JSON list of C-alpha atoms and ligand atoms in Angstrom, two decimals:
[
{"chain": "C", "resi": 1, "resn": "MET", "atom": "CA", "xyz": [0.00, 0.00, 0.00]},
{"chain": "C", "resi": 2, "resn": "SER", "atom": "CA", "xyz": [1.26, 3.44, -0.83]},
{"chain": "C", "resi": 3, "resn": "LYS", "atom": "CA", "xyz": [2.01, 6.05, 1.79]},
{"chain": "C", "resi": 4, "resn": "ARG", "atom": "CA", "xyz": [-0.79, 8.44, 2.80]},
{"chain": "C", "resi": 5, "resn": "ILE", "atom": "CA", "xyz": [0.32, 12.04, 2.53]},
{"chain": "C", "resi": 6, "resn": "ILE", "atom": "CA", "xyz": [-1.05, 15.58, 2.61]},
{"chain": "C", "resi": 7, "resn": "VAL", "atom": "CA", "xyz": [-1.26, 17.56, -0.64]},
{"chain": "C", "resi": 8, "resn": "THR", "atom": "CA", "xyz": [-1.96, 21.30, -0.51]},
{"chain": "C", "resi": 9, "resn": "VAL", "atom": "CA", "xyz": [-3.16, 23.35, -3.48]},
{"chain": "C", "resi": 10, "resn": "ASP", "atom": "CA", "xyz": [-3.04, 27.12, -3.05]},
{"chain": "C", "resi": 11, "resn": "GLY", "atom": "CA", "xyz": [-3.34, 30.03, -5.43]},
{"chain": "C", "resi": 12, "resn": "PHE", "atom": "CA", "xyz": [-5.28, 33.05, -6.64]},
{"chain": "C", "resi": 13, "resn": "SER", "atom": "CA", "xyz": [-9.00, 33.14, -7.20]},
{"chain": "C", "resi": 14, "resn": "SER", "atom": "CA", "xyz": [-10.50, 31.08, -10.03]},
{"chain": "C", "resi": 15, "resn": "CYS", "atom": "CA", "xyz": [-7.33, 29.44, -11.26]},
{"chain": "C", "resi": 16, "resn": "GLY", "atom": "CA", "xyz": [-8.75, 25.91, -11.16]},
{"chain": "C", "resi": 17, "resn": "LYS", "atom": "CA", "xyz": [-7.55, 24.84, -7.73]},
{"chain": "C", "resi": 18, "resn": "SER", "atom": "CA", "xyz": [-10.69, 22.97, -6.79]},
{"chain": "C", "resi": 19, "resn": "THR", "atom": "CA", "xyz": [-10.97, 21.21, -10.16]},
{"chain": "C", "resi": 20, "resn": "LEU", "atom": "CA", "xyz": [-7.42, 19.96, -9.83]},
{"chain": "C", "resi": 21, "resn": "ALA", "atom": "CA", "xyz": [-7.60, 19.17, -6.12]},
{"chain": "C", "resi": 22, "resn": "ARG", "atom": "CA", "xyz": [-10.83, 17.19, -6.52]},
{"chain": "C", "resi": 23, "resn": "ALA", "atom": "CA", "xyz": [-9.50, 15.19, -9.48]},
{"chain": "C", "resi": 24, "resn": "LEU", "atom": "CA", "xyz": [-6.25, 14.49, -7.68]},
{"chain": "C", "resi": 25, "resn": "ALA", "atom": "CA", "xyz": [-8.06, 13.27, -4.56]},
{"chain": "C", "resi": 26, "resn": "ARG", "atom": "CA", "xyz": [-10.24, 10.98, -6.68]},
{"chain": "C", "resi": 27, "resn": "GLU", "atom": "CA", "xyz": [-7.18, 9.57, -8.45]},
{"chain": "C", "resi": 28, "resn": "LEU", "atom": "CA", "xyz": [-5.38, 8.92, -5.14]},
{"chain": "C", "resi": 29, "resn": "GLY", "atom": "CA", "xyz": [-8.46, 7.69, -3.22]},
{"chain": "C", "resi": 30, "resn": "TYR", "atom": "CA", "xyz": [-8.01, 10.62, -0.82]},
{"chain": "C", "resi": 31, "resn": "VAL", "atom": "CA", "xyz": [-10.45, 13.02, 0.84]},
{"chain": "C", "resi": 32, "resn": "TYR", "atom": "CA", "xyz": [-10.85, 16.39, -0.90]},
{"chain": "C", "resi": 33, "resn": "ILE", "atom": "CA", "xyz": [-11.49, 19.50, 1.19]},
{"chain": "C", "resi": 34, "resn": "ASP", "atom": "CA", "xyz": [-12.47, 22.86, -0.32]},
{"chain": "C", "resi": 35, "resn": "SER", "atom": "CA", "xyz": [-11.36, 25.24, 2.42]},
{"chain": "C", "resi": 36, "resn": "GLY", "atom": "CA", "xyz": [-12.81, 28.23, 0.54]},
{"chain": "C", "resi": 37, "resn": "ALA", "atom": "CA", "xyz": [-16.28, 26.70, 0.89]},
{"chain": "C", "resi": 38, "resn": "MET", "atom": "CA", "xyz": [-15.87, 26.97, 4.67]},
{"chain": "C", "resi": 39, "resn": "TYR", "atom": "CA", "xyz": [-15.14, 30.73, 4.50]},
{"chain": "C", "resi": 40, "resn": "ARG", "atom": "CA", "xyz": [-18.01, 31.13, 2.07]},
{"chain": "C", "resi": 41, "resn": "ALA", "atom": "CA", "xyz": [-20.42, 29.28, 4.41]},
{"chain": "C", "resi": 42, "resn": "ILE", "atom": "CA", "xyz": [-19.29, 31.41, 7.37]},
{"chain": "C", "resi": 43, "resn": "THR", "atom": "CA", "xyz": [-19.88, 34.54, 5.25]},
{"chain": "C", "resi": 44, "resn": "LEU", "atom": "CA", "xyz": [-23.37, 33.30, 4.37]},
{"chain": "C", "resi": 45, "resn": "TYR", "atom": "CA", "xyz": [-24.13, 32.89, 8.08]},
{"chain": "C", "resi": 46, "resn": "PHE", "atom": "CA", "xyz": [-23.05, 36.48, 8.83]},
{"chain": "C", "resi": 47, "resn": "LEU", "atom": "CA", "xyz": [-25.05, 37.89, 5.92]},
{"chain": "C", "resi": 48, "resn": "ARG", "atom": "CA", "xyz": [-28.21, 35.96, 6.70]},
{"chain": "C", "resi": 49, "resn": "ASN", "atom": "CA", "xyz": [-28.13, 36.90, 10.37]},
{"chain": "C", "resi": 50, "resn": "ASN", "atom": "CA", "xyz": [-27.20, 40.52, 9.75]},
{"chain": "C", "resi": 51, "resn": "LEU", "atom": "CA", "xyz": [-24.03, 40.20, 11.81]},
{"chain": "C", "resi": 52, "resn": "ASN", "atom": "CA", "xyz": [-20.96, 42.41, 11.57]},
{"chain": "C", "resi": 53, "resn": "TRP", "atom": "CA", "xyz": [-17.65, 40.56, 11.17]},
{"chain": "C", "resi": 54, "resn": "ASN", "atom": "CA", "xyz": [-15.78, 43.64, 12.41]},
{"chain": "C", "resi": 55, "resn": "GLU", "atom": "CA", "xyz": [-17.50, 43.42, 15.82]},
{"chain": "C", "resi": 56, "resn": "PRO", "atom": "CA", "xyz": [-15.56, 40.97, 18.03]},
{"chain": "C", "resi": 57, "resn": "ASP", "atom": "CA", "xyz": [-18.61, 40.12, 20.20]},
{"chain": "C", "resi": 58, "resn": "GLN", "atom": "CA", "xyz": [-20.71, 39.30, 17.18]},
{"chain": "C", "resi": 59, "resn": "VAL", "atom": "CA", "xyz": [-17.91, 37.18, 15.73]},
{"chain": "C", "resi": 60, "resn": "SER", "atom": "CA", "xyz": [-17.45, 35.07, 18.85]},
{"chain": "C", "resi": 61, "resn": "GLU", "atom": "CA", "xyz": [-21.20, 34.61, 19.23]},
{"chain": "C", "resi": 62, "resn": "ALA", "atom": "CA", "xyz": [-21.53, 33.60, 15.56]},
{"chain": "C", "resi": 63, "resn": "LEU", "atom": "CA", "xyz": [-18.67, 31.11, 15.75]},
{"chain": "C", "resi": 64, "resn": "LYS", "atom": "CA", "xyz": [-20.37, 29.37, 18.70]},
{"chain": "C", "resi": 65, "resn": "ASN", "atom": "CA", "xyz": [-23.42, 28.83, 16.52]},
{"chain": "C", "resi": 66, "resn": "ILE", "atom": "CA", "xyz": [-21.77, 27.68, 13.31]},
{"chain": "C", "resi": 67, "resn": "GLU", "atom": "CA", "xyz": [-21.36, 23.99, 12.53]},
{"chain": "C", "resi": 68, "resn": "LEU", "atom": "CA", "xyz": [-19.67, 23.12, 9.25]},
{"chain": "C", "resi": 69, "resn": "HIS", "atom": "CA", "xyz": [-19.21, 19.75, 7.63]},
{"chain": "C", "resi": 70, "resn": "PHE", "atom": "CA", "xyz": [-18.82, 18.23, 4.19]},
{"chain": "C", "resi": 71, "resn": "GLU", "atom": "CA", "xyz": [-21.11, 15.49, 2.93]},
{"chain": "C", "resi": 72, "resn": "PRO", "atom": "CA", "xyz": [-21.05, 13.62, -0.38]},
{"chain": "C", "resi": 73, "resn": "ASN", "atom": "CA", "xyz": [-23.90, 14.41, -2.77]},
{"chain": "C", "resi": 74, "resn": "PRO", "atom": "CA", "xyz": [-25.82, 11.11, -3.16]},
{"chain": "C", "resi": 75, "resn": "THR", "atom": "CA", "xyz": [-26.00, 11.48, -6.96]},
{"chain": "C", "resi": 76, "resn": "THR", "atom": "CA", "xyz": [-22.70, 13.06, -7.98]},
{"chain": "C", "resi": 77, "resn": "LEU", "atom": "CA", "xyz": [-20.71, 11.80, -4.95]},
{"chain": "C", "resi": 78, "resn": "LYS", "atom": "CA", "xyz": [-19.00, 15.22, -4.86]},
{"chain": "C", "resi": 79, "resn": "SER", "atom": "CA", "xyz": [-18.46, 16.47, -1.34]},
{"chain": "C", "resi": 80, "resn": "GLU", "atom": "CA", "xyz": [-20.71, 19.44, -0.52]},
{"chain": "C", "resi": 81, "resn": "MET", "atom": "CA", "xyz": [-20.67, 22.12, 2.17]},
{"chain": "C", "resi": 82, "resn": "HIS", "atom": "CA", "xyz": [-23.25, 21.94, 4.96]},
{"chain": "C", "resi": 83, "resn": "LEU", "atom": "CA", "xyz": [-23.91, 24.82, 7.36]},
{"chain": "C", "resi": 84, "resn": "ASN", "atom": "CA", "xyz": [-25.82, 23.88, 10.51]},
{"chain": "C", "resi": 85, "resn": "GLY", "atom": "CA", "xyz": [-27.26, 20.85, 8.74]},
{"chain": "C", "resi": 86, "resn": "GLU", "atom": "CA", "xyz": [-28.29, 22.68, 5.55]},
{"chain": "C", "resi": 87, "resn": "ASN", "atom": "CA", "xyz": [-26.70, 21.97, 2.18]},
{"chain": "C", "resi": 88, "resn": "VAL", "atom": "CA", "xyz": [-25.36, 25.39, 1.13]},
{"chain": "C", "resi": 89, "resn": "GLU", "atom": "CA", "xyz": [-23.04, 24.23, -1.67]},
{"chain": "C", "resi": 90, "resn": "TYR", "atom": "CA", "xyz": [-25.01, 26.07, -4.38]},
{"chain": "C", "resi": 91, "resn": "ILE", "atom": "CA", "xyz": [-25.84, 29.32, -2.61]},
{"chain": "C", "resi": 92, "resn": "ILE", "atom": "CA", "xyz": [-22.30, 29.98, -1.34]},
{"chain": "C", "resi": 93, "resn": "ARG", "atom": "CA", "xyz": [-21.12, 30.40, -4.96]},
{"chain": "C", "resi": 94, "resn": "ASP", "atom": "CA", "xyz": [-23.42, 33.42, -5.41]},
{"chain": "C", "resi": 95, "resn": "ILE", "atom": "CA", "xyz": [-21.84, 36.81, -6.17]},
{"chain": "C", "resi": 96, "resn": "VAL", "atom": "CA", "xyz": [-23.40, 38.23, -2.98]},
{"chain": "C", "resi": 97, "resn": "VAL", "atom": "CA", "xyz": [-21.27, 35.85, -0.92]},
{"chain": "C", "resi": 98, "resn": "ALA", "atom": "CA", "xyz": [-18.22, 36.28, -3.20]},
{"chain": "C", "resi": 99, "resn": "GLU", "atom": "CA", "xyz": [-18.36, 40.05, -2.69]},
{"chain": "C", "resi": 100, "resn": "LYS", "atom": "CA", "xyz": [-17.91, 39.76, 1.08]},
{"chain": "C", "resi": 101, "resn": "VAL", "atom": "CA", "xyz": [-15.99, 36.53, 1.67]},
{"chain": "C", "resi": 102, "resn": "SER", "atom": "CA", "xyz": [-12.50, 38.03, 1.55]},
{"chain": "C", "resi": 103, "resn": "GLU", "atom": "CA", "xyz": [-13.40, 40.63, 4.20]},
{"chain": "C", "resi": 104, "resn": "VAL", "atom": "CA", "xyz": [-14.81, 37.89, 6.43]},
{"chain": "C", "resi": 105, "resn": "ALA", "atom": "CA", "xyz": [-11.82, 35.61, 5.80]},
{"chain": "C", "resi": 106, "resn": "ALA", "atom": "CA", "xyz": [-9.43, 38.36, 6.88]},
{"chain": "C", "resi": 107, "resn": "VAL", "atom": "CA", "xyz": [-10.73, 38.30, 10.48]},
{"chain": "C", "resi": 108, "resn": "LYS", "atom": "CA", "xyz": [-8.24, 36.58, 12.82]},
{"chain": "C", "resi": 109, "resn": "GLU", "atom": "CA", "xyz": [-10.78, 34.73, 15.00]},
{"chain": "C", "resi": 110, "resn": "ILE", "atom": "CA", "xyz": [-12.62, 33.47, 11.95]},
{"chain": "C", "resi": 111, "resn": "ARG", "atom": "CA", "xyz": [-9.38, 32.15, 10.44]},
{"chain": "C", "resi": 112, "resn": "GLU", "atom": "CA", "xyz": [-8.44, 30.45, 13.72]},
{"chain": "C", "resi": 113, "resn": "PHE", "atom": "CA", "xyz": [-11.82, 28.71, 13.79]},
{"chain": "C", "resi": 114, "resn": "ALA", "atom": "CA", "xyz": [-11.51, 27.50, 10.17]},
{"chain": "C", "resi": 115, "resn": "VAL", "atom": "CA", "xyz": [-7.84, 26.51, 10.39]},
{"chain": "C", "resi": 116, "resn": "ALA", "atom": "CA", "xyz": [-8.44, 24.42, 13.54]},
{"chain": "C", "resi": 117, "resn": "ALA", "atom": "CA", "xyz": [-11.25, 22.55, 11.77]},
{"chain": "C", "resi": 118, "resn": "GLN", "atom": "CA", "xyz": [-9.08, 22.03, 8.67]},
{"chain": "C", "resi": 119, "resn": "GLN", "atom": "CA", "xyz": [-6.20, 20.68, 10.73]},
{"chain": "C", "resi": 120, "resn": "ARG", "atom": "CA", "xyz": [-8.52, 18.16, 12.40]},
{"chain": "C", "resi": 121, "resn": "MET", "atom": "CA", "xyz": [-9.62, 16.97, 8.96]},
{"chain": "C", "resi": 122, "resn": "GLY", "atom": "CA", "xyz": [-5.99, 16.28, 8.04]},
{"chain": "C", "resi": 123, "resn": "GLU", "atom": "CA", "xyz": [-5.02, 14.36, 11.17]},
{"chain": "C", "resi": 124, "resn": "LYS", "atom": "CA", "xyz": [-5.12, 11.00, 9.39]},
{"chain": "C", "resi": 125, "resn": "LYS", "atom": "CA", "xyz": [-3.50, 12.38, 6.22]},
{"chain": "C", "resi": 126, "resn": "GLY", "atom": "CA", "xyz": [-4.73, 11.01, 2.86]},
{"chain": "C", "resi": 127, "resn": "ILE", "atom": "CA", "xyz": [-6.12, 14.45, 2.05]},
{"chain": "C", "resi": 128, "resn": "VAL", "atom": "CA", "xyz": [-5.96, 17.06, -0.71]},
{"chain": "C", "resi": 129, "resn": "MET", "atom": "CA", "xyz": [-6.97, 20.53, 0.47]},
{"chain": "C", "resi": 130, "resn": "ASP", "atom": "CA", "xyz": [-7.17, 23.69, -1.60]},
{"chain": "C", "resi": 131, "resn": "GLY", "atom": "CA", "xyz": [-7.22, 27.32, -0.49]},
{"chain": "C", "resi": 132, "resn": "ARG", "atom": "CA", "xyz": [-4.95, 30.28, 0.12]},
{"chain": "C", "resi": 133, "resn": "ASP", "atom": "CA", "xyz": [-2.93, 29.40, 3.23]},
{"chain": "C", "resi": 134, "resn": "ILE", "atom": "CA", "xyz": [-3.00, 25.62, 3.26]},
{"chain": "C", "resi": 135, "resn": "GLY", "atom": "CA", "xyz": [0.71, 25.14, 2.46]},
{"chain": "C", "resi": 136, "resn": "THR", "atom": "CA", "xyz": [1.84, 28.09, 4.59]},
{"chain": "C", "resi": 137, "resn": "THR", "atom": "CA", "xyz": [-0.35, 27.89, 7.71]},
{"chain": "C", "resi": 138, "resn": "VAL", "atom": "CA", "xyz": [-2.74, 24.93, 7.83]},
{"chain": "C", "resi": 139, "resn": "PHE", "atom": "CA", "xyz": [-0.26, 22.20, 6.85]},
{"chain": "C", "resi": 140, "resn": "PRO", "atom": "CA", "xyz": [3.22, 23.74, 6.80]},
{"chain": "C", "resi": 141, "resn": "ASN", "atom": "CA", "xyz": [4.69, 20.21, 6.88]},
{"chain": "C", "resi": 142, "resn": "ALA", "atom": "CA", "xyz": [2.64, 18.82, 3.99]},
{"chain": "C", "resi": 143, "resn": "GLU", "atom": "CA", "xyz": [4.58, 16.39, 1.81]},
{"chain": "C", "resi": 144, "resn": "VAL", "atom": "CA", "xyz": [3.45, 18.05, -1.45]},
{"chain": "C", "resi": 145, "resn": "LYS", "atom": "CA", "xyz": [2.57, 21.70, -1.97]},
{"chain": "C", "resi": 146, "resn": "ILE", "atom": "CA", "xyz": [1.28, 22.99, -5.28]},
{"chain": "C", "resi": 147, "resn": "PHE", "atom": "CA", "xyz": [0.82, 26.69, -6.04]},
{"chain": "C", "resi": 148, "resn": "MET", "atom": "CA", "xyz": [-1.44, 27.26, -9.03]},
{"chain": "C", "resi": 149, "resn": "VAL", "atom": "CA", "xyz": [-1.31, 30.24, -11.32]},
{"chain": "C", "resi": 150, "resn": "ALA", "atom": "CA", "xyz": [-3.08, 31.19, -14.55]},
{"chain": "C", "resi": 151, "resn": "ASP", "atom": "CA", "xyz": [-3.32, 34.40, -16.59]},
{"chain": "C", "resi": 152, "resn": "GLU", "atom": "CA", "xyz": [-5.97, 36.75, -15.26]},
{"chain": "C", "resi": 153, "resn": "ALA", "atom": "CA", "xyz": [-7.93, 36.91, -18.53]},
{"chain": "C", "resi": 154, "resn": "VAL", "atom": "CA", "xyz": [-8.24, 33.12, -18.52]},
{"chain": "C", "resi": 155, "resn": "ARG", "atom": "CA", "xyz": [-9.31, 33.07, -14.88]},
{"chain": "C", "resi": 156, "resn": "VAL", "atom": "CA", "xyz": [-12.00, 35.68, -15.52]},
{"chain": "C", "resi": 157, "resn": "GLU", "atom": "CA", "xyz": [-13.30, 33.76, -18.57]},
{"chain": "C", "resi": 158, "resn": "ARG", "atom": "CA", "xyz": [-13.47, 30.48, -16.65]},
{"chain": "C", "resi": 159, "resn": "ARG", "atom": "CA", "xyz": [-15.26, 31.95, -13.64]},
{"chain": "C", "resi": 160, "resn": "PHE", "atom": "CA", "xyz": [-17.64, 33.96, -15.81]},
{"chain": "C", "resi": 161, "resn": "ALA", "atom": "CA", "xyz": [-18.67, 30.83, -17.74]},
{"chain": "C", "resi": 162, "resn": "GLU", "atom": "CA", "xyz": [-19.26, 29.01, -14.44]},
{"chain": "C", "resi": 163, "resn": "MET", "atom": "CA", "xyz": [-21.33, 31.81, -12.88]},
{"chain": "C", "resi": 164, "resn": "TYR", "atom": "CA", "xyz": [-23.25, 32.67, -16.06]},
{"chain": "C", "resi": 165, "resn": "ASN", "atom": "CA", "xyz": [-24.60, 29.13, -16.16]},
{"chain": "C", "resi": 166, "resn": "LYS", "atom": "CA", "xyz": [-26.33, 29.73, -12.84]},
{"chain": "C", "resi": 167, "resn": "ASN", "atom": "CA", "xyz": [-27.12, 33.42, -13.23]},
{"chain": "C", "resi": 168, "resn": "PRO", "atom": "CA", "xyz": [-27.44, 34.86, -16.76]},
{"chain": "C", "resi": 169, "resn": "ASN", "atom": "CA", "xyz": [-27.67, 38.39, -15.30]},
{"chain": "C", "resi": 170, "resn": "ILE", "atom": "CA", "xyz": [-24.04, 38.34, -14.22]},
{"chain": "C", "resi": 171, "resn": "THR", "atom": "CA", "xyz": [-21.62, 40.43, -16.31]},
{"chain": "C", "resi": 172, "resn": "ILE", "atom": "CA", "xyz": [-17.99, 39.72, -17.09]},
{"chain": "C", "resi": 173, "resn": "GLU", "atom": "CA", "xyz": [-17.06, 43.12, -15.57]},
{"chain": "C", "resi": 174, "resn": "GLU", "atom": "CA", "xyz": [-18.63, 42.11, -12.23]},
{"chain": "C", "resi": 175, "resn": "VAL", "atom": "CA", "xyz": [-16.74, 38.82, -12.23]},
{"chain": "C", "resi": 176, "resn": "LYS", "atom": "CA", "xyz": [-13.44, 40.51, -13.13]},
{"chain": "C", "resi": 177, "resn": "ALA", "atom": "CA", "xyz": [-13.88, 43.15, -10.41]},
{"chain": "C", "resi": 178, "resn": "ASN", "atom": "CA", "xyz": [-14.67, 40.47, -7.83]},
{"chain": "C", "resi": 179, "resn": "ILE", "atom": "CA", "xyz": [-11.63, 38.37, -8.71]},
{"chain": "C", "resi": 180, "resn": "GLU", "atom": "CA", "xyz": [-9.34, 41.41, -8.57]},
{"chain": "C", "resi": 181, "resn": "LEU", "atom": "CA", "xyz": [-10.81, 42.57, -5.26]},
{"chain": "C", "resi": 182, "resn": "ARG", "atom": "CA", "xyz": [-10.49, 39.15, -3.62]},
{"chain": "C", "resi": 183, "resn": "ASP", "atom": "CA", "xyz": [-6.94, 38.64, -4.88]},
{"chain": "C", "resi": 184, "resn": "TYR", "atom": "CA", "xyz": [-6.00, 42.04, -3.48]},
{"chain": "C", "resi": 185, "resn": "ILE", "atom": "CA", "xyz": [-7.59, 41.52, -0.04]},
{"chain": "C", "resi": 186, "resn": "ASP", "atom": "CA", "xyz": [-6.36, 37.91, 0.20]},
{"chain": "C", "resi": 187, "resn": "SER", "atom": "CA", "xyz": [-2.77, 38.88, -0.64]},
{"chain": "C", "resi": 188, "resn": "ASN", "atom": "CA", "xyz": [-2.64, 41.93, 1.60]},
{"chain": "C", "resi": 189, "resn": "ARG", "atom": "CA", "xyz": [-4.42, 40.85, 4.79]},
{"chain": "C", "resi": 190, "resn": "GLU", "atom": "CA", "xyz": [-2.45, 40.70, 8.02]},
{"chain": "C", "resi": 191, "resn": "VAL", "atom": "CA", "xyz": [-3.25, 37.12, 9.03]},
{"chain": "C", "resi": 192, "resn": "SER", "atom": "CA", "xyz": [-1.78, 34.41, 6.78]},
{"chain": "C", "resi": 193, "resn": "PRO", "atom": "CA", "xyz": [-1.97, 36.29, 3.49]},
{"chain": "C", "resi": 194, "resn": "LEU", "atom": "CA", "xyz": [-2.04, 34.38, 0.24]},
{"chain": "C", "resi": 195, "resn": "ARG", "atom": "CA", "xyz": [1.51, 33.59, -0.79]},
{"chain": "C", "resi": 196, "resn": "LYS", "atom": "CA", "xyz": [3.45, 30.71, -2.26]},
{"chain": "C", "resi": 197, "resn": "ALA", "atom": "CA", "xyz": [5.10, 28.55, 0.39]},
{"chain": "C", "resi": 198, "resn": "ASP", "atom": "CA", "xyz": [8.87, 28.45, -0.16]},
{"chain": "C", "resi": 199, "resn": "ASP", "atom": "CA", "xyz": [8.71, 24.72, -0.86]},
{"chain": "C", "resi": 200, "resn": "ALA", "atom": "CA", "xyz": [5.64, 24.82, -3.13]},
{"chain": "C", "resi": 201, "resn": "ILE", "atom": "CA", "xyz": [5.85, 23.86, -6.80]},
{"chain": "C", "resi": 202, "resn": "VAL", "atom": "CA", "xyz": [4.26, 26.32, -9.24]},
{"chain": "C", "resi": 203, "resn": "LEU", "atom": "CA", "xyz": [1.75, 24.86, -11.69]},
{"chain": "C", "resi": 204, "resn": "ASP", "atom": "CA", "xyz": [0.68, 27.27, -14.44]},
{"chain": "C", "resi": 205, "resn": "ASN", "atom": "CA", "xyz": [-2.47, 25.93, -16.07]},
{"chain": "C", "resi": 206, "resn": "THR", "atom": "CA", "xyz": [-3.16, 28.83, -18.47]},
{"chain": "C", "resi": 207, "resn": "HIS", "atom": "CA", "xyz": [-2.66, 26.52, -21.45]},
{"chain": "C", "resi": 208, "resn": "LEU", "atom": "CA", "xyz": [-3.49, 23.16, -19.87]},
{"chain": "C", "resi": 209, "resn": "THR", "atom": "CA", "xyz": [-6.67, 21.10, -20.07]},
{"chain": "C", "resi": 210, "resn": "GLU", "atom": "CA", "xyz": [-8.09, 19.55, -16.90]},
{"chain": "C", "resi": 211, "resn": "LYS", "atom": "CA", "xyz": [-6.61, 16.21, -17.92]},
{"chain": "C", "resi": 212, "resn": "GLU", "atom": "CA", "xyz": [-3.18, 17.70, -18.58]},
{"chain": "C", "resi": 213, "resn": "GLN", "atom": "CA", "xyz": [-3.06, 19.56, -15.27]},
{"chain": "C", "resi": 214, "resn": "LEU", "atom": "CA", "xyz": [-3.97, 16.34, -13.46]},
{"chain": "C", "resi": 215, "resn": "GLN", "atom": "CA", "xyz": [-1.11, 14.52, -15.22]},
{"chain": "C", "resi": 216, "resn": "VAL", "atom": "CA", "xyz": [1.35, 17.23, -14.17]},
{"chain": "C", "resi": 217, "resn": "ALA", "atom": "CA", "xyz": [0.13, 17.07, -10.56]},
{"chain": "C", "resi": 218, "resn": "LEU", "atom": "CA", "xyz": [0.33, 13.26, -10.48]},
{"chain": "C", "resi": 219, "resn": "GLU", "atom": "CA", "xyz": [3.95, 13.42, -11.63]},
{"chain": "C", "resi": 220, "resn": "ILE", "atom": "CA", "xyz": [4.66, 15.83, -8.77]},
{"chain": "C", "resi": 221, "resn": "VAL", "atom": "CA", "xyz": [2.90, 13.63, -6.21]},
{"chain": "C", "resi": 222, "resn": "LYS", "atom": "CA", "xyz": [4.02, 10.13, -7.27]},
{"chain": "C", "resi": 223, "resn": "PRO", "atom": "CA", "xyz": [7.57, 10.16, -5.86]},
{"chain": "C", "resi": 224, "resn": "HIS", "atom": "CA", "xyz": [6.13, 10.97, -2.43]},
{"chain": "C", "resi": 225, "resn": "LEU", "atom": "CA", "xyz": [3.87, 7.94, -2.29]},
{"chain": "C", "resi": 226, "resn": "VAL", "atom": "CA", "xyz": [6.60, 5.33, -1.99]},
{"chain": "M", "resi": 1, "resn": "CDP", "atom": "O1", "xyz": [-12.80, 29.22, -5.86]},
{"chain": "M", "resi": 1, "resn": "CDP", "atom": "P1", "xyz": [-12.33, 30.63, -5.66]},
{"chain": "M", "resi": 1, "resn": "CDP", "atom": "O2", "xyz": [-10.96, 30.82, -6.18]},
{"chain": "M", "resi": 1, "resn": "CDP", "atom": "O3", "xyz": [-13.28, 31.65, -6.12]},
{"chain": "M", "resi": 1, "resn": "CDP", "atom": "O4", "xyz": [-12.24, 30.92, -4.09]},
{"chain": "M", "resi": 1, "resn": "CDP", "atom": "P2", "xyz": [-12.55, 29.98, -2.86]},
{"chain": "M", "resi": 1, "resn": "CDP", "atom": "O5", "xyz": [-11.50, 28.94, -2.78]},
{"chain": "M", "resi": 1, "resn": "CDP", "atom": "O6", "xyz": [-13.96, 29.55, -2.89]},
{"chain": "M", "resi": 1, "resn": "CDP", "atom": "O7", "xyz": [-12.31, 30.98, -1.65]},
{"chain": "M", "resi": 1, "resn": "CDP", "atom": "C1", "xyz": [-13.18, 32.07, -1.39]},
{"chain": "M", "resi": 1, "resn": "CDP", "atom": "C2", "xyz": [-12.46, 33.06, -0.50]},
{"chain": "M", "resi": 1, "resn": "CDP", "atom": "O8", "xyz": [-12.24, 32.46, 0.78]},
{"chain": "M", "resi": 1, "resn": "CDP", "atom": "C3", "xyz": [-11.11, 33.55, -0.95]},
{"chain": "M", "resi": 1, "resn": "CDP", "atom": "O9", "xyz": [-11.17, 34.65, -1.84]},
{"chain": "M", "resi": 1, "resn": "CDP", "atom": "C4", "xyz": [-10.44, 33.93, 0.38]},
{"chain": "M", "resi": 1, "resn": "CDP", "atom": "O10", "xyz": [-10.85, 35.22, 0.80]},
{"chain": "M", "resi": 1, "resn": "CDP", "atom": "C5", "xyz": [-11.02, 32.92, 1.35]},
{"chain": "M", "resi": 1, "resn": "CDP", "atom": "N1", "xyz": [-10.12, 31.81, 1.62]},
{"chain": "M", "resi": 1, "resn": "CDP", "atom": "C6", "xyz": [-9.11, 31.98, 2.52]},
{"chain": "M", "resi": 1, "resn": "CDP", "atom": "O11", "xyz": [-8.93, 33.08, 3.04]},
{"chain": "M", "resi": 1, "resn": "CDP", "atom": "N2", "xyz": [-8.32, 30.94, 2.89]},
{"chain": "M", "resi": 1, "resn": "CDP", "atom": "C7", "xyz": [-8.48, 29.74, 2.35]},
{"chain": "M", "resi": 1, "resn": "CDP", "atom": "N3", "xyz": [-7.70, 28.74, 2.76]},
{"chain": "M", "resi": 1, "resn": "CDP", "atom": "C8", "xyz": [-9.49, 29.53, 1.39]},
{"chain": "M", "resi": 1, "resn": "CDP", "atom": "C9", "xyz": [-10.28, 30.59, 1.02]}
]
């Protein structure tokens, strides 16, 4: 049996991290965790309950009342985000959540809450997790760290196509502005900003298909499984 390791996939918004991380986990028979979904679900909770993430009392009260877990969809078998027992996988991808998530994810207490949960999920290894700080903060000792990049125009096109499918009222300008805003806030926040871990390998998928990027990642991972 091959060794069970931790693989982290970090990078900017909409560069295909979750597509790659999910495919890689399937290929390896590992668990896949979308850490961004957790910040999105927390953001949804704050928005729905009219809470202010800049008010420490409201943050600590909210965190006491938030339960997050992933559950496989019975039809697609893809793991989906549940917030206090409700499947929120679809709604957390909405632009309303995307517009606020980076502000919420910059709050120290909120990050501590999410990071602790993510570290528990990785205790038994055999996990691929994608996000912004997985290789730097959540699993600094991960065996394999991938940092994904892609040209901005390609990232905007990909995310626009994805969001347009669900909401034909969305414009490419809105999507572009959101990606730029999130990248800026994520890279410049005080607590674990988005950056490449020193030992991460850069994977540029601007010109790669999903199949090709998976092949590249498998070549990176394979030597660590023996
Ligand atoms: O899929 P996409 O690139 O749009 O982003 P995501 O992975 O769903 O993450 C949404 C947001 O959550 C990011 O823009 C970050 O603000 C935050 N996030 C984070 O701070 N740390 C992580 N490990 C993952 C996401």
